[in-house]
Amino acid sequence: MRVSGGSAPPLPGVLNSLAGPLDHFGYWAVLLLVMVEDFGIPVPGESVLIVASVYAGAGRLNVVAVGVIGFAAAVIGDNVGFALGRFGGRALALRLGRYVRLTEERLDKAEVFFNHHGTWIITVARFIEVLRQVNGIVAGVSGMRWLRFLAFNALGAALWAGTWVSLGYLAGSRIGTIYHSISEYSLYVLIALAVLLTGYIAWRVLRRRRRVE
């Protein structure tokens, strides 16, 4: 399943490191990296899906195949994680979770969070870094019913794959310009967030002082 035909679009920044695996392994790279990431191994699964979609937009891969493979790999990977959590218990979850900074305290909080917010969090977790890697494991440890997990996980995987594949495909060969724009304006966004955070902290401090007085 090598990539063939056409010329590869220029990939900027960290995305360029994924060009090699895609050129040599094509769809297999998407399948393996997305699947492995989803049961707790720290590999760039989401990134390779985006880059594969960019390749599809430039005519180097089939966009439908990328989307279907990304979806299937996400569902399979999360269900492997679920089985590991269900049958391996907390000990195995913590052993695997150390690669994504899942401590015993964080696992306790994640279980409470999952139990409190219900199964919808399985769908949302797909879009959140760290939660994406461990949501199957945590769901298995917490004793969630498998069929319920499977349904909400499949919904999240479909939304996640559909979102990133669509965006990557539309970006196509214009990824260099888009990446440059994001890099250029990200500094201003960070500065704005820092100002807002500083203002919020100052407001909280003043509010406390007024209460004390």
Coordinates of N, CA and C in Angstrom, one line a residue, residues 23-114:
D23 N 4.9 7.8 2.6 CA 5.5 7.4 1.3 C 5.8 5.9 1.2
H24 N 6.3 5.3 2.2 CA 6.7 3.9 2.2 C 5.5 3.0 2.5
F25 N 4.6 3.3 3.4 CA 3.6 2.4 3.9 C 2.2 2.8 3.6
G26 N 2.0 4.0 3.1 CA 0.7 4.5 2.7 C -0.4 4.2 3.7
Y27 N -1.5 3.5 3.4 CA -2.6 3.3 4.2 C -2.2 2.5 5.5
W28 N -1.2 1.6 5.4 CA -0.8 0.8 6.5 C -0.3 1.8 7.7
A29 N 0.3 2.8 7.3 CA 0.8 3.8 8.3 C -0.3 4.4 9.1
V30 N -1.4 4.7 8.4 CA -2.6 5.3 9.0 C -3.2 4.3 9.9
L31 N -3.4 3.1 9.4 CA -4.0 2.0 10.2 C -3.3 1.7 11.5
L32 N -2.0 1.5 11.4 CA -1.2 1.1 12.5 C -1.0 2.2 13.6
L33 N -0.7 3.4 13.1 CA -0.4 4.5 14.0 C -1.7 5.0 14.8
V34 N -2.8 5.1 14.0 CA -4.0 5.5 14.7 C -4.5 4.4 15.7
M35 N -4.4 3.1 15.3 CA -4.8 2.0 16.2 C -4.0 1.9 17.4
V36 N -2.6 2.0 17.3 CA -1.7 1.9 18.4 C -1.9 3.1 19.4
E37 N -2.0 4.3 18.8 CA -2.2 5.4 19.7 C -3.4 5.3 20.6
D38 N -4.5 4.6 20.0 CA -5.7 4.6 20.7 C -5.8 3.6 21.9
F39 N -4.8 2.8 22.1 CA -4.8 2.0 23.3 C -3.6 2.3 24.2
G40 N -3.1 3.6 24.1 CA -2.2 4.2 25.1 C -0.8 4.3 24.7
I41 N -0.4 4.0 23.5 CA 1.0 4.1 23.1 C 1.2 5.5 22.4
P42 N 2.2 6.2 22.9 CA 2.4 7.6 22.4 C 3.0 7.7 21.0
V43 N 2.2 7.5 20.0 CA 2.6 7.7 18.6 C 1.7 8.8 18.0
P44 N 2.1 9.4 16.9 CA 1.3 10.5 16.3 C 0.2 10.0 15.4
G45 N -0.8 9.3 16.0 CA -1.9 8.8 15.2 C -2.7 9.8 14.5
E46 N -3.1 10.8 15.3 CA -4.0 11.9 14.8 C -3.2 12.7 13.7
S47 N -1.9 12.9 13.9 CA -1.1 13.7 13.0 C -1.0 13.0 11.6
V48 N -0.8 11.6 11.7 CA -0.6 10.9 10.4 C -2.0 10.8 9.7
L49 N -3.1 10.9 10.4 CA -4.4 10.9 9.7 C -4.5 12.2 9.0
I50 N -4.1 13.3 9.6 CA -4.2 14.6 9.0 C -3.3 14.7 7.7
V51 N -2.1 14.2 7.9 CA -1.1 14.3 6.8 C -1.6 13.4 5.6
A52 N -2.2 12.2 5.9 CA -2.7 11.3 4.9 C -3.8 12.0 4.2
S53 N -4.6 12.8 4.9 CA -5.7 13.5 4.3 C -5.2 14.6 3.4
V54 N -4.1 15.3 3.8 CA -3.5 16.3 2.9 C -3.0 15.6 1.6
Y55 N -2.4 14.4 1.8 CA -1.9 13.7 0.6 C -3.1 13.4 -0.3
A56 N -4.3 13.0 0.3 CA -5.5 12.7 -0.5 C -5.9 14.0 -1.2
G57 N -5.8 15.1 -0.6 CA -6.2 16.4 -1.2 C -5.3 16.7 -2.4
A58 N -4.1 16.2 -2.4 CA -3.2 16.5 -3.4 C -3.2 15.4 -4.5
G59 N -4.1 14.4 -4.3 CA -4.2 13.3 -5.3 C -3.3 12.2 -5.1
R60 N -2.7 12.1 -3.9 CA -1.7 11.0 -3.6 C -2.3 9.8 -2.9
L61 N -3.5 10.0 -2.3 CA -4.2 8.9 -1.6 C -5.7 9.0 -1.9
N62 N -6.5 8.0 -1.7 CA -7.9 8.1 -1.8 C -8.5 8.5 -0.5
V63 N -9.3 9.7 -0.6 CA -9.8 10.3 0.7 C -10.8 9.4 1.4
V64 N -11.6 8.7 0.6 CA -12.6 7.7 1.2 C -11.8 6.6 2.0
A65 N -10.8 6.1 1.4 CA -10.0 5.0 2.0 C -9.4 5.5 3.3
V66 N -8.8 6.7 3.2 CA -8.2 7.3 4.4 C -9.2 7.4 5.6
G67 N -10.4 8.0 5.2 CA -11.4 8.1 6.2 C -11.9 6.8 6.8
V68 N -12.2 5.8 6.0 CA -12.6 4.5 6.5 C -11.6 3.8 7.3
I69 N -10.3 3.9 6.9 CA -9.2 3.2 7.6 C -9.0 3.9 8.9
G70 N -9.0 5.3 8.9 CA -8.9 6.0 10.2 C -10.0 5.7 11.2
F71 N -11.2 5.6 10.7 CA -12.4 5.3 11.5 C -12.2 3.9 12.1
A72 N -11.9 2.9 11.2 CA -11.8 1.5 11.7 C -10.7 1.4 12.7
A73 N -9.5 2.0 12.4 CA -8.4 1.9 13.3 C -8.7 2.5 14.7
A74 N -9.4 3.6 14.7 CA -9.8 4.3 15.9 C -10.7 3.4 16.8
V75 N -11.7 2.8 16.1 CA -12.6 1.9 16.9 C -11.9 0.7 17.4
I76 N -11.0 0.0 16.5 CA -10.3 -1.2 17.0 C -9.4 -0.8 18.1
G77 N -8.6 0.3 18.0 CA -7.6 0.6 19.0 C -8.3 0.9 20.3
D78 N -9.4 1.6 20.3 CA -10.1 1.9 21.6 C -10.7 0.7 22.2
N79 N -11.1 -0.3 21.4 CA -11.7 -1.5 21.9 C -10.6 -2.4 22.5
V80 N -9.4 -2.4 21.9 CA -8.2 -3.1 22.5 C -8.0 -2.5 23.9
G81 N -8.0 -1.1 23.9 CA -7.8 -0.4 25.2 C -8.8 -0.8 26.2
F82 N -10.1 -0.9 25.8 CA -11.2 -1.3 26.7 C -10.9 -2.7 27.2
A83 N -10.5 -3.6 26.4 CA -10.3 -5.0 26.8 C -9.1 -5.0 27.8
L84 N -8.1 -4.2 27.5 CA -6.9 -4.2 28.5 C -7.4 -3.7 29.8
G85 N -8.2 -2.6 29.8 CA -8.7 -2.1 31.1 C -9.6 -3.1 31.8
R86 N -10.5 -3.7 31.1 CA -11.5 -4.7 31.7 C -10.8 -5.9 32.3
F87 N -9.9 -6.5 31.5 CA -9.3 -7.8 31.9 C -8.0 -7.6 32.6
G88 N -7.3 -6.5 32.4 CA -6.0 -6.3 33.0 C -6.1 -5.5 34.3
G89 N -7.2 -4.7 34.5 CA -7.5 -4.0 35.7 C -6.6 -2.8 35.8
R90 N -6.6 -2.2 37.0 CA -5.9 -0.9 37.3 C -4.4 -1.1 37.1
A91 N -3.9 -2.2 37.5 CA -2.4 -2.4 37.5 C -1.9 -2.2 36.1
L92 N -2.6 -2.9 35.1 CA -2.1 -2.8 33.7 C -2.4 -1.4 33.1
A93 N -3.6 -0.9 33.6 CA -3.9 0.5 33.1 C -2.8 1.5 33.5
L94 N -2.3 1.4 34.7 CA -1.3 2.3 35.2 C 0.0 2.0 34.5
R95 N 0.3 0.8 34.3 CA 1.6 0.4 33.6 C 1.6 1.0 32.2
L96 N 0.5 0.9 31.4 CA 0.4 1.5 30.1 C 0.3 3.0 30.1
G97 N -0.5 3.4 31.1 CA -0.8 4.9 31.2 C 0.4 5.8 31.5
R98 N 1.5 5.2 32.1 CA 2.6 6.0 32.4 C 3.2 6.7 31.2
Y99 N 3.0 6.1 30.0 CA 3.5 6.7 28.8 C 2.7 8.0 28.4
V100 N 1.5 8.2 28.9 CA 0.7 9.4 28.6 C 0.4 10.1 29.9
R101 N 1.3 9.9 30.9 CA 1.2 10.6 32.2 C -0.1 10.3 33.0
L102 N -0.6 9.0 32.9 CA -1.7 8.6 33.6 C -1.3 8.0 35.0
T103 N -1.4 8.8 36.0 CA -1.0 8.4 37.4 C -2.2 7.8 38.1
E104 N -2.0 7.2 39.2 CA -3.1 6.6 40.0 C -4.1 7.6 40.4
E105 N -3.6 8.8 40.8 CA -4.5 9.9 41.1 C -5.4 10.4 39.9
R106 N -4.7 10.5 38.8 CA -5.5 10.9 37.6 C -6.5 9.8 37.1
L107 N -6.1 8.5 37.3 CA -7.0 7.5 37.0 C -8.2 7.5 37.8
D108 N -8.0 7.8 39.2 CA -9.2 7.9 40.1 C -10.1 9.0 39.6
K109 N -9.5 10.2 39.3 CA -10.3 11.3 38.9 C -11.0 11.0 37.5
A110 N -10.3 10.3 36.6 CA -10.9 10.0 35.3 C -12.1 9.0 35.5
E111 N -12.0 8.1 36.5 CA -13.1 7.2 36.7 C -14.3 7.9 37.3
V112 N -14.1 8.8 38.2 CA -15.2 9.6 38.8 C -15.8 10.5 37.7
F113 N -15.0 11.1 36.8 CA -15.4 11.9 35.7 C -16.3 11.1 34.8
F114 N -15.8 9.9 34.4 CA -16.6 9.1 33.5 C -17.9 8.7 34.1

